[in-house]
Structure formats: structure tokens, C-alpha cells
Coordinates of C-alpha atoms in Angstrom, one line a residue:
M52 CA 34.1 26.9 -22.5
K53 CA 36.4 29.0 -21.9
G54 CA 39.4 25.8 -23.2
L55 CA 42.6 25.2 -21.7
I56 CA 45.3 27.0 -21.2
P57 CA 48.6 26.0 -22.4
R58 CA 51.7 25.2 -20.3
D59 CA 53.8 27.4 -21.4
F60 CA 52.6 30.4 -20.7
I61 CA 51.0 29.3 -17.1
L62 CA 55.5 28.5 -16.6
D63 CA 56.3 32.0 -18.0
L64 CA 53.3 34.1 -16.3
I65 CA 55.6 32.8 -13.0
A66 CA 58.4 33.6 -14.5
R67 CA 57.3 37.4 -15.1
T68 CA 55.5 37.9 -11.7
S69 CA 57.3 38.2 -8.3
I70 CA 55.5 36.3 -5.5
L71 CA 57.1 38.7 -3.3
D72 CA 54.7 41.6 -4.7
V73 CA 51.4 39.7 -4.8
I74 CA 52.2 38.4 -1.1
S75 CA 53.4 41.7 0.8
K76 CA 49.6 43.1 -0.5
R77 CA 47.9 41.0 1.5
V78 CA 50.5 39.6 4.4
K79 CA 52.9 42.1 6.3
M80 CA 55.8 40.9 5.6
K81 CA 60.1 41.4 6.6
K82 CA 62.8 40.5 5.8
K83 CA 65.1 38.8 7.9
G84 CA 67.6 36.6 6.2
N85 CA 67.6 35.5 3.3
N86 CA 63.5 35.4 3.7
Y87 CA 60.6 36.8 4.4
F88 CA 58.9 36.2 7.5
G89 CA 55.0 37.5 8.6
C90 CA 51.8 35.9 10.3
C91 CA 50.0 33.6 8.5
P92 CA 46.6 33.9 7.1
F93 CA 45.8 30.8 6.4
H94 CA 45.7 30.2 10.9
D95 CA 45.2 32.1 13.9
E96 CA 48.7 32.8 15.0
K97 CA 50.8 35.4 17.4
T98 CA 54.8 34.8 16.5
A99 CA 55.1 34.7 12.4
S100 CA 56.4 31.3 10.7
F101 CA 54.9 32.7 7.5
S102 CA 57.8 32.4 4.9
L103 CA 58.5 33.7 1.9
N104 CA 61.9 32.7 -0.5
E105 CA 62.1 34.9 -3.0
K106 CA 64.9 33.4 -5.0
K107 CA 63.1 30.3 -4.8
Q108 CA 60.0 32.3 -5.1
I109 CA 57.8 29.7 -3.1
Y110 CA 56.1 30.6 0.3
Y111 CA 55.6 28.0 3.5
C112 CA 54.8 28.5 7.3
F113 CA 55.8 26.2 9.8
G114 CA 52.8 26.2 11.5
C115 CA 49.8 24.9 9.9
G116 CA 52.4 23.2 7.0
A117 CA 50.9 25.5 4.0
S118 CA 52.7 26.2 1.2
G119 CA 53.8 27.1 -2.3
S120 CA 54.1 29.4 -5.7
V121 CA 52.2 32.1 -5.9
V122 CA 49.3 30.4 -7.8
N123 CA 48.7 28.2 -5.0
F124 CA 48.7 30.9 -2.4
L125 CA 45.7 33.3 -5.1
M126 CA 43.5 29.7 -4.2
Q127 CA 43.9 29.6 -0.5
Y128 CA 43.6 32.9 -0.1
E129 CA 41.3 34.5 -2.1
R130 CA 39.7 31.1 -3.0
L131 CA 39.6 30.9 -6.0
S132 CA 40.4 27.9 -8.6
F133 CA 43.0 27.6 -11.2
P134 CA 42.5 28.8 -13.6
E135 CA 40.8 31.7 -11.9
A136 CA 44.4 33.0 -10.0
I137 CA 46.2 32.4 -13.9
E138 CA 43.2 34.3 -14.5
E139 CA 44.2 37.1 -11.3
L140 CA 47.9 37.1 -12.2
A141 CA 47.0 37.8 -15.7
S142 CA 45.7 40.8 -15.2
M143 CA 48.2 41.8 -12.5
Q144 CA 50.5 41.9 -15.7
G145 CA 48.1 42.9 -17.6
I146 CA 48.1 40.5 -20.5
R147 CA 45.4 37.9 -21.7
V148 CA 45.6 33.9 -20.9
P149 CA 45.5 32.7 -24.6
Y150 CA 43.2 30.3 -24.0
T151 CA 43.5 27.0 -26.1
D152 CA 41.3 24.2 -27.2
N153 CA 41.6 20.3 -27.4
E154 CA 44.0 20.4 -30.6
N155 CA 46.1 22.9 -28.4
N156 CA 44.4 25.0 -31.3
Q157 CA 44.5 28.9 -29.9
I158 CA 41.0 29.7 -29.4
D159 CA 39.5 33.0 -31.0
Q160 CA 40.6 36.1 -29.6
S161 CA 37.5 38.0 -30.2
K162 CA 35.5 35.1 -28.8
Q163 CA 37.8 35.3 -25.2
I164 CA 36.6 38.8 -25.4
E165 CA 33.7 38.4 -26.2
S166 CA 33.1 36.1 -23.4
R167 CA 34.5 38.3 -20.9
N168 CA 32.5 41.1 -22.1
I169 CA 29.4 38.9 -21.8
R170 CA 30.1 38.2 -18.3
R171 CA 31.6 41.8 -17.0
D172 CA 28.1 42.8 -18.3
L173 CA 25.7 40.0 -16.3
Y174 CA 27.4 40.8 -13.6
T175 CA 26.3 44.7 -13.6
L176 CA 22.7 43.7 -14.4
M177 CA 22.3 41.5 -11.6
A178 CA 23.5 43.5 -9.3
K179 CA 20.4 46.7 -10.7
I180 CA 18.0 43.2 -10.1
T181 CA 19.2 42.9 -6.5
N182 CA 19.2 47.2 -6.1
F183 CA 15.9 47.0 -7.8
Y184 CA 14.7 43.6 -5.3
Q185 CA 15.4 45.6 -2.4
Q186 CA 14.1 48.7 -3.3
Q187 CA 10.9 46.8 -4.0
L188 CA 10.8 44.9 -0.4
A189 CA 12.1 49.0 1.4
L190 CA 8.7 50.8 -0.2
S191 CA 5.9 50.2 2.2
T192 CA 3.3 48.9 0.3
S193 CA 4.9 45.5 0.3
I194 CA 3.2 45.2 2.8
D195 CA 2.7 41.2 2.6
A196 CA 7.0 40.8 2.1
H197 CA 7.2 42.8 5.6
K198 CA 4.8 40.2 7.2
Y199 CA 6.7 37.2 5.8
L200 CA 10.2 38.2 7.0
E201 CA 8.7 40.0 10.5
Q202 CA 7.3 36.2 10.3
R203 CA 10.1 34.8 10.3
G204 CA 12.0 37.2 12.9
L205 CA 14.6 38.8 10.2
N206 CA 16.3 41.6 11.3
T207 CA 17.0 45.1 8.8
E208 CA 21.5 44.1 10.1
I209 CA 20.0 40.2 8.1
I210 CA 18.5 41.3 5.3
A211 CA 20.9 44.0 4.6
R212 CA 23.8 41.5 5.2
Y213 CA 22.9 38.6 3.2
K214 CA 21.0 41.7 0.3
I215 CA 17.4 40.2 0.8
G216 CA 14.4 41.8 -1.3
Y217 CA 11.6 41.6 -3.6
A218 CA 9.9 40.4 -6.0
P219 CA 6.6 42.1 -6.8
N220 CA 4.1 40.7 -7.5
S221 CA 3.5 42.3 -12.0
S222 CA 4.5 40.3 -15.2
Q223 CA 7.3 43.1 -16.4
L224 CA 7.8 45.5 -13.5
A225 CA 11.1 44.2 -12.7
F226 CA 12.1 44.2 -16.6
Q227 CA 10.6 47.1 -17.6
T228 CA 12.4 49.2 -14.6
I229 CA 15.9 48.0 -15.7
V230 CA 15.6 46.9 -19.2
K231 CA 16.5 50.6 -21.1
T232 CA 18.5 48.9 -24.7
K233 CA 18.3 45.9 -26.5
N234 CA 21.6 45.3 -25.5
E235 CA 20.4 44.7 -21.6
A236 CA 17.5 42.9 -22.7
E237 CA 18.8 40.2 -24.8
L238 CA 21.0 40.1 -21.5
Y239 CA 18.6 40.2 -19.3
D240 CA 17.8 36.8 -21.2
K241 CA 21.1 35.5 -20.5
A242 CA 20.5 35.9 -17.0
G243 CA 17.7 33.7 -16.9
M244 CA 15.5 36.1 -15.5
S245 CA 12.4 36.0 -17.6
V246 CA 10.2 33.5 -19.8
N247 CA 8.1 33.2 -22.3
N248 CA 4.6 32.4 -23.3
D249 CA 3.3 30.0 -25.8
R250 CA 2.8 33.1 -27.9
S251 CA 6.0 34.8 -27.1
N252 CA 6.0 37.0 -24.7
R253 CA 7.8 38.3 -22.1
F254 CA 7.6 37.7 -18.5
D255 CA 10.2 38.4 -15.3
R256 CA 10.8 35.1 -13.7
F257 CA 10.6 35.6 -10.2
R258 CA 7.0 37.3 -9.1
G259 CA 5.5 38.0 -5.5
R260 CA 8.5 36.4 -3.9
I261 CA 11.6 36.7 -1.2
M262 CA 14.4 37.0 -2.6
F263 CA 17.8 36.1 -2.5
P264 CA 21.0 36.7 -4.0
I265 CA 23.3 34.7 -4.4
R266 CA 27.0 36.4 -5.0
D267 CA 30.2 34.2 -6.3
R268 CA 33.1 33.9 -4.0
Q269 CA 33.9 37.6 -5.5
G270 CA 30.6 39.0 -4.2
N271 CA 29.2 39.1 -7.5
V272 CA 25.6 38.4 -7.3
I273 CA 25.3 35.7 -10.1
A274 CA 21.3 33.4 -9.2
F275 CA 18.5 34.5 -7.9
G276 CA 16.7 32.0 -5.2
G277 CA 13.0 32.9 -4.3
R278 CA 10.4 31.6 -1.8
T279 CA 6.3 32.6 -2.9
I280 CA 4.7 34.3 -0.6
I281 CA 1.7 34.4 -3.2
N282 CA 1.3 30.3 -2.3
D283 CA 3.1 29.8 -6.0
S284 CA 2.7 26.5 -6.5
A285 CA 6.8 26.3 -6.4
K286 CA 7.7 27.4 -2.9
Y287 CA 10.8 27.6 -4.2
L288 CA 12.4 28.7 -7.3
N289 CA 15.7 29.0 -8.7
S290 CA 17.7 30.3 -11.3
P291 CA 18.8 28.0 -13.9
E292 CA 22.0 27.8 -15.5
T293 CA 23.2 31.0 -16.8
P294 CA 27.2 31.7 -18.5
I295 CA 27.8 33.0 -14.1
F296 CA 25.7 30.3 -13.2
H297 CA 26.6 27.2 -12.3
K298 CA 24.2 25.4 -9.0
G299 CA 27.2 22.7 -9.0
F300 CA 29.7 24.8 -8.5
Q301 CA 27.7 27.3 -5.6
L302 CA 27.0 27.6 -2.6
Y303 CA 24.6 30.2 -0.9
G304 CA 25.8 31.7 1.7
L305 CA 29.5 30.4 0.7
Y306 CA 30.5 34.4 -0.1
E307 CA 29.0 35.9 3.6
A308 CA 30.0 33.5 5.6
L309 CA 33.9 33.5 4.9
E310 CA 33.2 38.1 4.8
A311 CA 32.6 37.2 8.6
N312 CA 35.8 34.7 9.2
R313 CA 38.0 34.7 6.6
N314 CA 39.1 31.0 8.4
P315 CA 36.2 29.4 9.8
K316 CA 37.0 26.4 12.1
Q317 CA 33.5 24.8 11.0
L318 CA 30.9 25.2 8.5
I319 CA 27.5 23.8 8.8
I320 CA 25.7 23.1 5.1
V321 CA 22.1 22.6 5.4
E322 CA 19.1 22.4 3.2
G323 CA 18.0 26.3 2.6
Y324 CA 18.2 29.9 1.9
M325 CA 15.8 30.7 5.5
D326 CA 18.5 27.6 7.7
V327 CA 21.1 29.5 6.1
V328 CA 19.6 33.5 7.6
S329 CA 18.7 32.5 10.2
L330 CA 20.6 30.4 11.3
A331 CA 23.3 34.0 10.6
Q332 CA 20.0 36.0 12.8
Y333 CA 21.2 33.5 15.8
S334 CA 25.5 34.7 14.9
I335 CA 25.9 31.2 13.7
D336 CA 27.4 33.2 11.0
Y337 CA 29.3 29.6 8.7
A338 CA 25.9 28.3 7.3
V339 CA 25.4 27.3 4.0
A340 CA 23.2 26.0 1.5
A341 CA 23.4 23.9 -1.3
L342 CA 21.0 25.4 -4.1
G343 CA 18.2 23.5 -4.8
T344 CA 20.8 20.8 -5.6
A345 CA 21.9 17.1 -4.3
T346 CA 25.4 17.7 -2.6
S347 CA 28.6 17.6 -5.6
E348 CA 31.8 17.1 -5.9
E349 CA 32.5 20.3 -6.5
H350 CA 30.1 21.7 -2.7
I351 CA 32.8 19.2 -1.3
K352 CA 35.3 20.8 -2.7
L353 CA 35.0 24.6 -1.7
L354 CA 33.9 22.9 1.6
F355 CA 37.3 21.8 1.8
R356 CA 38.7 25.0 1.1
A357 CA 37.6 27.2 3.1
T358 CA 37.8 24.5 6.3
D359 CA 39.2 22.2 8.0
S360 CA 35.8 21.1 9.9
V361 CA 32.1 20.7 7.8
I362 CA 28.7 19.0 9.3
F363 CA 26.3 18.0 7.0
C364 CA 23.2 18.6 9.1
Y365 CA 19.9 17.7 8.3
D366 CA 15.7 16.8 9.2
G367 CA 15.8 14.2 11.7
D368 CA 13.7 11.8 9.2
N369 CA 13.5 8.9 6.5
A370 CA 14.3 11.6 3.6
G371 CA 16.7 13.4 6.1
R372 CA 18.9 10.9 6.5
N373 CA 18.3 9.8 2.9
A374 CA 20.4 13.1 2.0
A375 CA 22.6 12.5 4.0
W376 CA 24.1 9.1 3.2
R377 CA 23.7 10.2 -1.3
A378 CA 26.4 13.3 0.6
L379 CA 28.9 10.5 2.0
N380 CA 28.6 8.3 -1.2
V381 CA 29.5 12.1 -2.7
L382 CA 32.2 12.5 0.0
L383 CA 34.4 9.3 0.4
P384 CA 36.0 10.0 -2.5
C385 CA 36.9 13.3 -1.7
L386 CA 37.9 12.9 1.5
I387 CA 40.8 14.8 2.8
D388 CA 43.0 13.7 5.5
G389 CA 43.0 16.4 8.1
K390 CA 39.1 17.2 8.3
E391 CA 36.5 16.8 10.5
I392 CA 33.6 15.6 9.2
S393 CA 30.3 15.0 11.1
F394 CA 26.1 14.9 10.9
A395 CA 24.6 16.3 12.9
F396 CA 20.1 15.2 12.7
L397 CA 18.0 17.8 13.6
P398 CA 14.7 16.2 16.1
Q399 CA 11.6 15.4 14.2
D400 CA 9.7 18.1 12.5
E401 CA 12.6 20.1 13.1
D402 CA 14.8 22.0 10.9
P403 CA 17.9 24.7 11.6
D404 CA 15.0 27.4 11.1
S405 CA 12.6 26.1 12.8
F406 CA 15.3 24.5 16.3
V407 CA 17.3 27.6 16.6
R408 CA 14.6 29.5 17.5
K409 CA 13.5 27.1 20.4
V410 CA 17.0 26.6 21.7
G411 CA 19.2 29.7 20.7
K412 CA 22.8 29.6 19.7
T413 CA 24.3 28.2 22.2
G414 CA 21.7 25.4 22.4
F415 CA 21.9 25.0 18.8
E416 CA 25.5 24.1 18.6
D417 CA 25.5 22.4 21.7
Y418 CA 23.4 20.0 19.8
L419 CA 25.9 20.2 17.1
K420 CA 29.1 18.9 18.7
T421 CA 26.6 15.7 19.7
A422 CA 26.5 15.0 16.2
P423 CA 28.2 11.7 15.0
N424 CA 31.2 11.6 12.8
L425 CA 31.5 10.4 9.5
S426 CA 32.5 7.1 10.8
K427 CA 29.9 6.2 13.3
F428 CA 27.5 7.9 10.7
L429 CA 28.8 5.0 7.7
F430 CA 28.5 1.6 10.2
D431 CA 25.8 3.5 12.5
E432 CA 23.8 3.3 9.0
L433 CA 25.1 -0.3 7.4
L434 CA 24.7 -2.2 10.5
K435 CA 21.2 -1.8 10.5
Q436 CA 21.1 -4.0 7.7
V437 CA 23.1 -6.8 8.5
D438 CA 23.4 -9.2 11.5
L439 CA 26.9 -9.4 13.5
K440 CA 25.9 -12.6 15.1
T441 CA 26.2 -14.7 12.4
P442 CA 29.2 -15.3 9.2
E443 CA 26.6 -14.3 7.0
G444 CA 25.4 -10.7 8.6
K445 CA 29.4 -10.5 9.0
A446 CA 30.3 -10.9 5.1
K447 CA 27.7 -8.9 4.2
L448 CA 29.0 -6.6 6.1
S449 CA 31.9 -6.7 4.6
S450 CA 30.8 -6.5 0.7
L451 CA 28.5 -3.1 2.0
A452 CA 31.6 -1.5 3.1
L453 CA 35.2 -2.9 1.1
P454 CA 33.2 -0.7 -1.9
L455 CA 32.9 2.8 0.1
L456 CA 36.0 2.4 1.5
D457 CA 38.0 1.1 -1.5
Q458 CA 36.9 4.7 -2.3
I459 CA 39.1 6.8 0.0
K460 CA 41.8 7.7 -1.5
A461 CA 42.9 9.9 2.6
K462 CA 45.3 7.3 3.9
A463 CA 44.1 8.3 7.2
F464 CA 40.5 7.9 6.8
R465 CA 41.4 5.1 5.3
L466 CA 43.5 3.7 8.7
N467 CA 40.3 4.3 10.6
L468 CA 37.5 2.4 8.8
L469 CA 39.3 -0.1 8.0
Q470 CA 40.4 -0.6 11.6
Q471 CA 37.0 -0.3 12.5
L472 CA 35.9 -2.8 10.2
G473 CA 38.2 -4.9 11.3
R474 CA 37.3 -4.6 14.4
Y475 CA 33.2 -5.8 13.3
L476 CA 34.6 -8.5 12.0
G477 CA 36.4 -10.4 14.9
L478 CA 39.9 -9.4 12.5
L479 CA 42.8 -8.3 14.3
D480 CA 45.3 -9.2 11.4
L481 CA 43.9 -6.0 8.9
S482 CA 46.0 -7.5 6.1
Q483 CA 43.3 -10.0 5.4
I484 CA 41.6 -6.9 4.7
E485 CA 44.0 -5.4 2.2
Q486 CA 44.0 -8.2 0.5
L487 CA 40.5 -7.6 -1.1
M488 CA 40.9 -4.3 -1.5
Q489 CA 44.4 -4.9 -3.4
S490 CA 43.0 -4.9 -7.2
N491 CA 41.8 -1.5 -6.4
R492 CA 44.7 0.4 -4.1
Q493 CA 45.6 4.0 -5.6
K494 CA 48.5 4.3 -8.0
Y495 CA 50.1 6.5 -5.1
E496 CA 49.0 5.3 -1.8
S497 CA 52.8 4.1 -0.8
K498 CA 54.8 7.5 -2.0
V499 CA 56.1 9.8 0.5
P500 CA 53.2 9.8 3.6
E501 CA 51.4 12.9 3.6
T502 CA 51.6 13.0 7.3
V503 CA 55.1 13.2 8.7
P504 CA 56.0 16.3 9.4
I505 CA 59.3 17.4 7.7
A506 CA 61.4 18.1 10.7
Q507 CA 60.5 14.7 10.4
M508 CA 61.2 12.7 7.9
K509 CA 63.7 10.1 7.6
L510 CA 66.7 11.1 4.7
T511 CA 65.6 8.2 2.0
T512 CA 67.4 7.5 -1.9
M513 CA 64.4 8.9 -3.1
R514 CA 63.8 11.7 -0.5
I515 CA 66.9 13.2 -1.1
L516 CA 67.2 12.9 -4.9
I517 CA 63.2 14.5 -4.9
G518 CA 64.1 16.8 -3.0
L519 CA 67.2 18.3 -4.0
L520 CA 66.0 17.9 -7.6
L521 CA 62.9 20.8 -6.6
Q522 CA 64.5 23.6 -5.1
Y523 CA 67.5 22.6 -7.9
P524 CA 66.1 21.5 -10.9
N525 CA 69.2 21.8 -13.0
L526 CA 70.6 19.1 -11.0
A527 CA 67.8 17.1 -13.8
Q528 CA 71.2 17.7 -16.3
L529 CA 73.0 15.1 -15.1
V530 CA 70.4 12.7 -15.4
S531 CA 71.3 10.6 -18.7
D532 CA 69.2 7.8 -19.2
I533 CA 65.4 8.1 -17.1
N534 CA 64.4 5.0 -18.9
A535 CA 67.7 3.4 -17.1
I536 CA 65.8 4.8 -13.8
G537 CA 62.7 3.9 -14.6
Q538 CA 63.5 -0.5 -13.9
V539 CA 63.6 0.6 -10.1
K540 CA 61.0 -1.1 -7.6
M541 CA 61.2 1.7 -5.5
A542 CA 58.4 4.0 -3.5
G543 CA 58.4 7.6 -5.2
I544 CA 60.2 6.6 -8.8
D545 CA 57.7 8.0 -10.6
I546 CA 57.4 11.2 -9.2
F547 CA 60.6 11.8 -9.1
I548 CA 61.2 10.1 -13.4
E549 CA 57.8 12.3 -14.2
L550 CA 59.4 15.2 -12.6
L551 CA 63.2 14.9 -13.9
E552 CA 61.3 14.8 -17.2
L553 CA 59.5 18.2 -16.6
C554 CA 63.3 19.8 -15.8
Q555 CA 64.7 18.1 -18.8
R556 CA 62.3 20.1 -21.0
Y557 CA 62.5 23.5 -19.3
P558 CA 65.8 23.3 -18.7
N559 CA 65.2 26.6 -16.7
I560 CA 62.4 26.2 -14.8
T561 CA 62.3 27.2 -11.4
T562 CA 60.6 25.7 -8.2
A563 CA 57.9 27.3 -8.1
Q564 CA 56.9 26.5 -11.8
I565 CA 58.2 22.7 -10.8
L566 CA 54.7 23.2 -8.3
T567 CA 52.1 25.3 -10.1
E568 CA 52.5 22.8 -12.7
C569 CA 52.7 20.3 -10.2
L570 CA 49.6 22.1 -8.5
E571 CA 46.4 18.7 -9.6
R572 CA 49.0 16.3 -9.5
P573 CA 47.8 13.0 -7.0
F574 CA 51.2 14.1 -5.2
Y575 CA 51.5 17.9 -5.3
K576 CA 51.1 18.1 -1.2
Q577 CA 53.9 15.6 -0.4
I578 CA 56.6 17.3 -3.5
S579 CA 55.1 20.4 -1.7
R580 CA 57.2 19.8 1.5
L581 CA 60.1 18.4 -0.2
S582 CA 60.1 22.0 -1.7
T583 CA 60.8 23.9 1.0
W584 CA 62.6 20.3 3.3
E585 CA 66.0 22.3 4.9
F586 CA 69.0 19.6 4.3
H587 CA 71.6 21.5 5.4
Y588 CA 74.1 21.0 2.4
Q589 CA 76.4 23.7 1.6
D590 CA 75.9 24.8 -2.5
D591 CA 78.8 23.6 -3.4
D592 CA 78.4 20.5 -1.8
I593 CA 74.7 19.8 -3.8
E594 CA 76.0 18.1 -6.9
S595 CA 78.0 15.9 -5.0
I596 CA 75.7 15.0 -3.3
F597 CA 72.9 14.0 -5.8
K598 CA 75.6 11.9 -8.2
H599 CA 76.2 9.6 -5.3
T600 CA 73.0 9.3 -4.1
L601 CA 71.5 8.9 -8.1
K602 CA 74.3 7.0 -8.0
E603 CA 72.9 4.4 -5.3
L604 CA 69.6 4.8 -7.0
Y605 CA 71.5 2.5 -9.6
D606 CA 73.1 0.1 -8.3
N607 CA 69.5 -0.3 -7.0
I608 CA 69.0 -1.3 -9.9
L609 CA 71.9 -3.7 -10.5
A610 CA 70.9 -5.4 -7.4
Q611 CA 67.8 -5.7 -8.2
R612 CA 68.9 -7.5 -11.4
Q613 CA 70.9 -9.6 -10.0
D614 CA 68.3 -10.7 -7.2
E615 CA 66.5 -11.7 -10.3
L616 CA 68.9 -13.7 -11.4
I617 CA 69.6 -15.8 -8.4
A618 CA 65.6 -16.5 -8.6
K619 CA 66.3 -17.3 -11.9
E620 CA 68.4 -20.1 -11.7
R621 CA 67.5 -20.9 -9.0
V622 CA 63.9 -22.4 -10.3
S623 CA 65.3 -22.5 -14.2
G624 CA 68.0 -22.3 -14.5
L625 CA 70.3 -19.3 -16.4
S626 CA 71.6 -18.3 -20.1
T627 CA 75.2 -18.6 -20.9
A628 CA 74.2 -14.5 -21.2
E629 CA 72.5 -14.4 -17.9
K630 CA 75.0 -16.3 -16.1
K631 CA 77.8 -14.0 -17.9
E632 CA 75.4 -11.0 -16.8
L633 CA 75.5 -12.3 -13.4
A634 CA 79.2 -12.7 -12.4
T635 CA 79.8 -9.6 -14.3
L636 CA 76.8 -7.7 -11.6
I637 CA 78.0 -10.1 -8.4
L638 CA 81.6 -8.1 -8.9
V639 CA 80.4 -4.7 -9.0
L640 CA 78.8 -5.0 -6.6
S641 CA 81.5 -6.6 -4.7
K642 CA 83.5 -4.1 -4.7
K643 CA 80.5 -1.0 -4.1
D644 CA 80.6 -3.4 -0.9

């Protein structure tokens, strides 16, 4: 476990880093006016719509809407997780990341260094093992391995691209060839490359197998999958969990797919190594596979970071459909609006490897185009279990569908599926379905709409306040009573309060630092848009506009309190003190009007 990264360290790191230095090494930027512009690295374009504001240390693309701080850029561009992006920035600055435990105690620095050294040495060892397997495959004596690959129709180009090799059917040849020191022997064991028998004798884990190296997003070999060619009882064998490999967090072929196309239009997730490689052989180089495990939430996140369109490809039998249904259940809470999801089921007795050999690239891709999308697959499976001709059948459909739909946080997906459910149930008014799900609604469902382009967003009190605060964080010092603001019943108020507290705690915080701090909050997309929203206010007017808008917020508090007292007066009457309060509120608000 690496531990937690202190907030103060992250904010200081952002302050030290020039976003222009980081981005200009990856994207050609040219200064125009106060900003820099270049072609967006996140979507195809010929005219430069990717802008960088050096003063605010943020970027924004007017074409695709990509935006954020330098941390967000590295996560998107380099396909890094948040901690990995922080590590990358710290490395650029020549400093170490001071991890802490859950009690905020700094983890022993020597242990951090030791952990990093072990990971570095494991990467080096795995590269040596990969080379060994490739060399063994190149030997003319590896007759069975060559025959197997020829039968599967793999050419030398694909074998080299995926670094496919061969583990000879020998108990210790790999170990004896590669390991020269006691430290390397320990690393060999840590990498999961050896097994011990009852007598504690060491044997190579992989023997008599075609070897598929598994690479992380930086291209490091972190594990192997091996396919037997000696009729071993285990057809496929995978590396165990190690300090550098966690199978639920990796996808085979993802590195190679992104090397072929940094921004793939779509990715196919299949079941096996050979499926991935065979499809690549036919120039379908956007397939990936889970590593001998069911599709996980982390797999979904990896896919969504890489592309906007994902096709889950399964065999057409019951086992394939059951696997697809399990994947769907993992997928629903992870859905993101703007992503396209479909489920392809191959003809009976076919897998991707065999099917592409029959129909070729064009035939395979045409077949994928007919794949049902997520909503069709979901309702097709549910409708098999009910009879919609009866009230009982409709009630059962409702009971089956609502718990699934209630998991969905993505608003467009959710609305679309609710509308479809309503049509099946014969309900024209979706409010009836919404009422059933009211108790499960997400905390931020009614916040600033995520799908409205910046240019079309309506100026509201809350959007003005949040947008100005993001772009001018020093405005937070003008708010003297955050608790009073908390009394307002208004969409977005909790976001505003959280940002106020952050800005007041760190008086010199910048827009980029705020975005980085909120990167994993549910409302990040909303504030990311507002951080680049052009209000067209003069700098000299910003403070007065913020004060005026803040006064509107306070007036809203008074109006809400007045409404509460009037309602109470009609129902149960008011105390003497409450009558005086109501009279004062009416007077104050009448003067406002």
C-alpha cells in the first residue's frame, strides 16, 4: 500500500508546476493574445481549439470540452491514475511524494524508496524474462511452438508487436538462464515466476507454453499469460498477484491498442489473449481482454478513459450471455453520459478468433455494427422473464428493472432507460416511476446540468457565484458567514459551500489547485466547465458583481424564511417573537422590491 498523498503537498506541487511547460512538450502551442492555442490531443481536428490559460494554469478545448489542471491533462493524455499523475509531476520537479497513512502519519521514507526500487527491479527482471521467451521461440528447436502459432495463423509482425514468446518445457531453464544473484532469485519469486513443491524445490511456473506478456499503460511487462501446447490440464495459466500486477486493474492488449491509435473510436473487450491477437492479425487492433477474471469496475474505468465507444463481445451461448449480464451489472454504476455501449454475441460455436478467420475484417466489423446497444440488451433479457400482457407481468418488470436503473448516475442514460421502461409499462408520465426511485436519488443529481454547453448555459445566481469563485478564489474572503448560506434550498448550494470552505482554508489557492482538489468529486465536470466560462465582466467589476449576486442569495434566505413563517401562521399560528420576525422580513423584502 502506498498510502495517501497529503492535500498540502498536492496543492504546493500544482503551484510549482507550469502547465505550459508540461503541455507544450506534448502539444504544439502558439500564443494568441493572453492564451495559447493548439490542436486538441483528445479529438481529431484541423483547426486549433485547444486553449491554455497560463495565468489560471488550466486548459480548455472549445471542440470537445476537455478541461482541467495539469494533473487532469496528464491523466487524460498519459492514461494515468490520479496518484500516478502526481508521481509524474513530482518526478519532473525532482521531489518525492510524501505518502501518509490513514492517521496522517508520514510513511517511512526509506520504505517508500525500497518499494519504488523493488518495482523498478521487477520491471527490469520481467523485461529480461520476456526477452528470454522471445529468444526461445526464435530457436529452430521450438518446433511445437512454431506449429501451434502457424496453425493459429499468426505472422511474425503480430508476434513481435505483442512480444509473444515460448516457455520451454523445462523445470528450471528460465530461472537458471536469467537469475545470477540472490537478489534476482528473490525478485523472481516476487514476480510469481516460480512455484515450490512439497520439498521446497523451485520450479518455473510456466513450462511448455506460448507466452503472452501483459503490459501496463507505460509499456512495462508486469505479468504473463501462458497457453499450453503440451496438453497440460490447465489450458491457460496466468501470473499471480504481485507488487506490480493486480489482474482486476489491467486489460491485456490495451497498451498495444493505444500504441496503434492514441484515441481509438472504439474498443472491443473479448475473453482471451488469442482473440485479441487474432483480431489484430486482421487489422482489428482495438481489442482488449480481461485477464482470466470477470469484468471489474476498474476495467470499465480503463475502457472509458481510452474511448467513448465500448463493445463487449461474447460467444452466443448461454455462458456468453451470462457473462454479458454480469458485466452489465458492473457497468451500470460506472456509466458516463456520452459513452456508447453495445453487446455483440457471436454465432453459435464461434469465438472472435474463429469468426474473424471465416468472415475477415470487413465481415467482422459489419457484424459488430448490428450489436444491440446497452438498453436493448438490458430490456431483452428482462422481458424474457415476464409476460407484459398481464398486470402481474408489468409489476414484475418494474421490480426487476428499477433496482438496476437506480444504480445509474449518468443522467442521459438514466432518463433514456426510464422512458423505455415507462413505454413497456404503459406509463406516459415518468413522474410515477421517479417517485418509486425517489429514496435512491443521488446527492448531486439536481446540480448544474452536465450536458449543457458552456455557451448555452443560463446565467443563474448559483452558476455566477460558483463560476466567479472558481476563477477568482480570493472572493471567498468576502463571505463572512458560510453557515447562513447553508440555509438556502437551492440546487448547487452544497457545491458552493464546499468550494468556499476550501478557498477560505487556503487563501492563496488557484483555479488549477481547486480543480485538482475536486478531481474525483461527483461535481467535477460541472465546476470544470464553470472554471472556463467567459462571463465578459470587466476585472474591476468582478468584486461588485460577486457581492451583488451574494446579496441575492442572502435575500433568498430571507424569502424562504418568510414563506416558512407564513405557512406556519396559516396552520398553527405564530409566537410573539415569530410575528415580529415575519413583520421585519416583510418590511425588508418589500424595500428590496
